[in-house]
Tab-separated table of C-alpha atoms in Angstrom:
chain	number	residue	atom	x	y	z
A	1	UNK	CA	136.761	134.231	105.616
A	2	UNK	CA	140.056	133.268	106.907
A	3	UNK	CA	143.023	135.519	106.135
A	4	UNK	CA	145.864	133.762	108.088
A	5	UNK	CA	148.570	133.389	105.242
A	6	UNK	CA	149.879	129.958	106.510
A	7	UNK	CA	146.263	128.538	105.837
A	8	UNK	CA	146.508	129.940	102.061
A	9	UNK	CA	150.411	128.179	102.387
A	10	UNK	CA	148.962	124.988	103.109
A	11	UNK	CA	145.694	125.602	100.823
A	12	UNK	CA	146.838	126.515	97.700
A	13	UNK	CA	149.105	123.297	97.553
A	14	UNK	CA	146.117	121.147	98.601
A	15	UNK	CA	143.856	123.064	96.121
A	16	UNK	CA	146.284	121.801	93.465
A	17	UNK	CA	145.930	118.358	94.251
A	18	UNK	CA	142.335	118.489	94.524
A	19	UNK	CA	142.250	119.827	90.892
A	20	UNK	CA	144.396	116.690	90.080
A	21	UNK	CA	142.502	114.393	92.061
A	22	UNK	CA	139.283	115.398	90.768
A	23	UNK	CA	140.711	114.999	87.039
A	24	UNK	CA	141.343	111.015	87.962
A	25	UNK	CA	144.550	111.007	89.894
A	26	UNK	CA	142.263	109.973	92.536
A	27	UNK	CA	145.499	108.619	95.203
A	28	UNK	CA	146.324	112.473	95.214
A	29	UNK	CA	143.871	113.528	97.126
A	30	UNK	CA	144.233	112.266	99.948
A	31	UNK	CA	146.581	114.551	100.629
A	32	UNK	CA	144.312	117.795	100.821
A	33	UNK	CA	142.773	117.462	104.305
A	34	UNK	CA	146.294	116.213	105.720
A	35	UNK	CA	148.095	119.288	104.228
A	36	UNK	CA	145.892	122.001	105.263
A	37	UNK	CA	145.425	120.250	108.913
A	38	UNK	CA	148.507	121.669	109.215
A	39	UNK	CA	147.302	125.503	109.297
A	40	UNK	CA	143.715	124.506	110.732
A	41	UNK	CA	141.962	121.952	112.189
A	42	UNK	CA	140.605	118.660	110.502
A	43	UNK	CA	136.823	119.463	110.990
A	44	UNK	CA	136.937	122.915	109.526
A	45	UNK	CA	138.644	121.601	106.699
A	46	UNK	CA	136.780	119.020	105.694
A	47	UNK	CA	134.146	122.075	106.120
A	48	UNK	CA	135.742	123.992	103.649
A	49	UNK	CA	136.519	121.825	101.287
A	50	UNK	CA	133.456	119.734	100.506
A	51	UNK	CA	131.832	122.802	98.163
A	52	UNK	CA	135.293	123.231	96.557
A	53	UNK	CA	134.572	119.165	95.475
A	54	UNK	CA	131.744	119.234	94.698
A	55	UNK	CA	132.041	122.547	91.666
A	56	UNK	CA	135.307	120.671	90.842
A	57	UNK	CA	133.098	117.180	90.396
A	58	UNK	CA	130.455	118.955	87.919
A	59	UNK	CA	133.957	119.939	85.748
A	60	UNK	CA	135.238	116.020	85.727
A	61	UNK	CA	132.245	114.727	85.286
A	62	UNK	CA	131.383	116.818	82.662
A	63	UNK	CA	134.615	115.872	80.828
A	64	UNK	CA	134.592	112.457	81.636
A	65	UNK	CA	130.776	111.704	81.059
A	66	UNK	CA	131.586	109.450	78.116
A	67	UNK	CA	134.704	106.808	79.807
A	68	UNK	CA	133.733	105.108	82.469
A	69	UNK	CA	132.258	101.376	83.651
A	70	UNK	CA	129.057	101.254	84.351
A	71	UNK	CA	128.814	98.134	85.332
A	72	UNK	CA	131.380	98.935	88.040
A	73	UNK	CA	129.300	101.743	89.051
A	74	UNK	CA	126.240	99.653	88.852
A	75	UNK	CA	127.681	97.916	92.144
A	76	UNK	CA	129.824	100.913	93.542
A	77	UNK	CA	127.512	103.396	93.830
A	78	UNK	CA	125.072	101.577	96.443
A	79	UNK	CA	127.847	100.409	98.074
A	80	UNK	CA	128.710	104.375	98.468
A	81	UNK	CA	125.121	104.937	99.898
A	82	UNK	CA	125.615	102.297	102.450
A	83	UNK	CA	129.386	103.775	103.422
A	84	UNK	CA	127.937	107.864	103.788
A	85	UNK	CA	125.337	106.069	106.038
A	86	UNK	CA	127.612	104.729	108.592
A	87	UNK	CA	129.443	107.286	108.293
A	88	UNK	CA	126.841	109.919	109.401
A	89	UNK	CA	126.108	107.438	111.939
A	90	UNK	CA	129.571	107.243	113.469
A	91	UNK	CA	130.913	110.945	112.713
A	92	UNK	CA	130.454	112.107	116.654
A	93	UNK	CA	132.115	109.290	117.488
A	94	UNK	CA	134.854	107.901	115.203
A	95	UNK	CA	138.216	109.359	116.139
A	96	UNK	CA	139.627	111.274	112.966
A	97	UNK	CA	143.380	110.259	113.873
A	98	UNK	CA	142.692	106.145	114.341
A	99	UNK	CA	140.736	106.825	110.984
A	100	UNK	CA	143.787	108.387	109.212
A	101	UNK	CA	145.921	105.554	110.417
A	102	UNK	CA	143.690	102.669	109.698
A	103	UNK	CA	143.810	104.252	105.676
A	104	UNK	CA	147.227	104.993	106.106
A	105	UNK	CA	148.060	101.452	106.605
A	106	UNK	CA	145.155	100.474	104.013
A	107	UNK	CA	146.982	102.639	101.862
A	108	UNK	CA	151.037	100.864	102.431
A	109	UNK	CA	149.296	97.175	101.820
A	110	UNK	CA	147.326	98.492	98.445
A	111	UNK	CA	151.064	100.015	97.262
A	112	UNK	CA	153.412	96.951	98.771
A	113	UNK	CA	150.647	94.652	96.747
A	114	UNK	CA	151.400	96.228	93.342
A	115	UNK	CA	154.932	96.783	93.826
A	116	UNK	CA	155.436	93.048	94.779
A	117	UNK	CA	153.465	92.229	91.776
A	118	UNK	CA	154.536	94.738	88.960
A	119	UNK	CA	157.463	92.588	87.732
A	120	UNK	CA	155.036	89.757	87.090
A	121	UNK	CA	151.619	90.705	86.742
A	122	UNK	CA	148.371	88.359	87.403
A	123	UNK	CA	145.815	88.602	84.749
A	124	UNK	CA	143.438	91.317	85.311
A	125	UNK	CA	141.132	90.398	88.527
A	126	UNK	CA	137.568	89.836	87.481
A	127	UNK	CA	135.077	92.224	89.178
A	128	UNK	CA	132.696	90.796	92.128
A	129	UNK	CA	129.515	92.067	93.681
A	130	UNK	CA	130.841	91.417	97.033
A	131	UNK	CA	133.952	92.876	96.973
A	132	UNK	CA	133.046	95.706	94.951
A	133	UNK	CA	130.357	96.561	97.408
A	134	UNK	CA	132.728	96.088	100.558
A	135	UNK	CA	135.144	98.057	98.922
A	136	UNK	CA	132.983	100.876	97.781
A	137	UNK	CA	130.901	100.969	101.356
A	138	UNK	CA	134.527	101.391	103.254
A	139	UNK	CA	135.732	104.151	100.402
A	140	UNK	CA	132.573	106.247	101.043
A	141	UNK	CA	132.932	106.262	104.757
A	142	UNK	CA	136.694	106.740	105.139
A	143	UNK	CA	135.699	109.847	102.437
A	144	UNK	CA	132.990	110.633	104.760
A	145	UNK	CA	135.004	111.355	107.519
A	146	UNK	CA	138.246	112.335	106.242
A	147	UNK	CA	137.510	112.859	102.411
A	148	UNK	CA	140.157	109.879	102.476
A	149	UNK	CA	138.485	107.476	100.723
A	150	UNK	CA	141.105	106.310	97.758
A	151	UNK	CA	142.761	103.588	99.423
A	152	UNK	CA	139.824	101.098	99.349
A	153	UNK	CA	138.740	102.288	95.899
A	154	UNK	CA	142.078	101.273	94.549
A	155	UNK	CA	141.907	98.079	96.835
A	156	UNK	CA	138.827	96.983	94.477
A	157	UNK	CA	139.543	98.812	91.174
A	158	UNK	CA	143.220	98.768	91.146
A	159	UNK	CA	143.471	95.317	90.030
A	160	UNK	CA	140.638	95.396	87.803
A	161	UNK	CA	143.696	97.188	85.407
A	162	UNK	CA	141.341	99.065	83.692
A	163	UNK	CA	142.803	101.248	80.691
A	164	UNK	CA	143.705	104.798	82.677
A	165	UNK	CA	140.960	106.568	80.870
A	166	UNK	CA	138.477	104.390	82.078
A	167	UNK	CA	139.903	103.734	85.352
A	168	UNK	CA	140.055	108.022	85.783
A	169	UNK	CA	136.230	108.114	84.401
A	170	UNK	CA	135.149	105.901	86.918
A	171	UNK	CA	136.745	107.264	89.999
A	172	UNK	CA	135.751	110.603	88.828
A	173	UNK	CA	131.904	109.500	88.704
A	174	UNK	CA	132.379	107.372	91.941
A	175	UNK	CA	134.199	109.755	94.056
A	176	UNK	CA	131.321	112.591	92.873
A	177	UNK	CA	128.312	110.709	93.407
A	178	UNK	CA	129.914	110.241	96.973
A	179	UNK	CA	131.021	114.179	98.023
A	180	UNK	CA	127.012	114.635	96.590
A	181	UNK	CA	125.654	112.589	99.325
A	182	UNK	CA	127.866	114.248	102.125
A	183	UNK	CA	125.783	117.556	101.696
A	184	UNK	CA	122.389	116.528	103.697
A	185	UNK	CA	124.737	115.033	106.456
A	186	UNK	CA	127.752	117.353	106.812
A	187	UNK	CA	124.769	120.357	106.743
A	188	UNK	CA	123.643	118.883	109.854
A	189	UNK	CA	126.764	118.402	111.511
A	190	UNK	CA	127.224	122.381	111.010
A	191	UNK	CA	130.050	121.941	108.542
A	192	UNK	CA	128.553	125.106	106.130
A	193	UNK	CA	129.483	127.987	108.470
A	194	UNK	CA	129.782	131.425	106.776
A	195	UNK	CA	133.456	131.324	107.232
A	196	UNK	CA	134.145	128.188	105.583
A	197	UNK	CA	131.875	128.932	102.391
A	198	UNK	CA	133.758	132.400	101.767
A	199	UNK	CA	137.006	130.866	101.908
A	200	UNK	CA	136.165	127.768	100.161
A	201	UNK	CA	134.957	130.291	97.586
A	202	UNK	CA	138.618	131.925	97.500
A	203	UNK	CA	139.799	128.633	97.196
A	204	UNK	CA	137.485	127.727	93.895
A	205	UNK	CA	139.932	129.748	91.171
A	206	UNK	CA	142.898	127.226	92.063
A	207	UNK	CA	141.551	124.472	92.303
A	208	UNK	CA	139.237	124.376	88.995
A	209	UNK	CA	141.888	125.445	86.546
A	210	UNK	CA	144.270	122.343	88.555
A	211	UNK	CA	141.096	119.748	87.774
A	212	UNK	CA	141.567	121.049	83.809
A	213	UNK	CA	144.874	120.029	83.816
A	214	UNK	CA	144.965	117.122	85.073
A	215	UNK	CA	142.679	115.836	82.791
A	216	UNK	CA	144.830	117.248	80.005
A	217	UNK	CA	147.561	115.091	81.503
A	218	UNK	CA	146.240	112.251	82.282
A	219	UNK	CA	144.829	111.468	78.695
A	220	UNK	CA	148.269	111.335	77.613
A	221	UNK	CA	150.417	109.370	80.162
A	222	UNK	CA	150.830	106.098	79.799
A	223	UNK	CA	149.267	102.943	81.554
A	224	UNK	CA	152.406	101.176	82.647
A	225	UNK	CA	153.903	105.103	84.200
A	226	UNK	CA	149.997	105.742	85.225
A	227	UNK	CA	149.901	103.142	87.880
A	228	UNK	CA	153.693	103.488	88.846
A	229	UNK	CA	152.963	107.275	89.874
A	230	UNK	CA	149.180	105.957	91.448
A	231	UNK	CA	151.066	103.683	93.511
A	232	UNK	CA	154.409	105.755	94.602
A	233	UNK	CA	151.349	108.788	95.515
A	234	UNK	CA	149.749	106.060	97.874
A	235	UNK	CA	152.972	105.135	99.177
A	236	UNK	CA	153.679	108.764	100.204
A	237	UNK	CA	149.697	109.449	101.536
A	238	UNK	CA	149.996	106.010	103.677
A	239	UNK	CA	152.915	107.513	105.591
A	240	UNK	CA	151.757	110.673	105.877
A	241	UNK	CA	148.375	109.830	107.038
A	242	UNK	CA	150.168	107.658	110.137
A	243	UNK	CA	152.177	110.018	110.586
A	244	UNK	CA	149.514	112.480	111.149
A	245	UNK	CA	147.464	110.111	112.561
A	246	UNK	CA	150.144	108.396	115.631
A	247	UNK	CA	150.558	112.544	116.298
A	248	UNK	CA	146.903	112.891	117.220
A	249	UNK	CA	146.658	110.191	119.300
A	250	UNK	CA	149.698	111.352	121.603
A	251	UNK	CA	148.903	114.790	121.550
């Protein structure tokens, strides 16, 4: 278990917005593996948190078992099989720091869209097979490899303007059904040490509580100040991630 207290400085933050991601502020988390990269490195967080998501998923999806889309799902979630695939495929070899800035920039396009727009808003986009399989296949491998996979969720879904309930529901049972598939896969790539289980375990009594209240809070904001903060989060992770990202490559 790791007892360095600038790891805990970094991980209790990020275990907060894990809670809050995993309640449906799903632009939020994107910010765990970047935050506690700062203490430790990328791989044995991703390590460490993956059983942390995947209690916290069981607690959302619990709660949010009766608002979601299923139809949206209905195309999403093979999309999600076919992302984890690649992913697996391409984990020795993708470089973590070109994939935080390629979602970084994802990320500043998805915001400067809806900021360009909110003063005069397009009807609702319809949904498409195509795009919500694209989408979904490039969520669940940027999740795969950085559990970064927001950006092109919102990309597809964002314009949809689904009430927030619904829109929280179904990130909550898309983002689940894809940490569930990264168990076979990250057990292989030796991501379940003893280390990282005890101190994902240590990490567990922050982050669950977190996940409780954000779904307290998020069934009482607003839509209009639901997608303001959504977008003004992704602003912040797009920066951060190239950011993080540019300082990897130059290292």
């Amino acid at each position: 278990m790791i007892t360095d207290p600038w790891f805990y400085a970094a991980a209790v933050p990020a275990m907060i917005f894990l809670g809050l991601g995993k309640a449906g502020f799903s632009s939020i988390g994107v910010l765990i593996i970047p935050l506690m990269s700062l203490a430790i490195s990328p791989i044995q967080a991703v390590g460490i948190v993956l059983p942390v998501f995947l209690l916290s998923d069981i607690v959302a999806v619990i709660s949010w078992r009766r608002t979601f889309d299923g139809n949206l799902l209905k195309v999403m979630l093979p999309g999600a099989v076919i992302g984890a695939g690649v992913g697996w495929a391409t984990a020795s070899v993708a470089g973590e720091d070109l994939i935080r800035i390629l979602v970084g920039v994802l990320s500043l396009l998805v915001a400067w869209l809806y900021w360009r727009r909110r003063g005069h808003q397009p009807p609702p986009a319809t949904p498409s097979v195509a795009k919500g399989l694209f989408f979904s296949a490039a969520s669940s491998f940027t999740s795969f490899v950085t559990h970064a996979g927001s950006a092109p969720f919102q990309m597809y879904v964002g314009p949809l303007r689904l009430p927030p309930p619904v829109f929280a529901g179904t990130a909550v049972f898309f983002f689940a059904f894809t940490n569930y598939l990264k168990v076979i896969p990250y057990f292989f790539l030796g991501q379940f040490s003893r280390e990282n289980l005890l101190t994902a375990a240590a990490l567990i009594p922050i982050a669950i509580p977190a996940t409780f209240f954000g779904i307290w809070l998020i069934k009482r904001i607003d839509t209009a100040r639901f997608y303001d903060v959504i977008y003004a989060l992704i602003i912040l992770v797009g920066f951060f991630l190239i950011w993080q990202g540019a300082n990897g490559l130059l290292a």
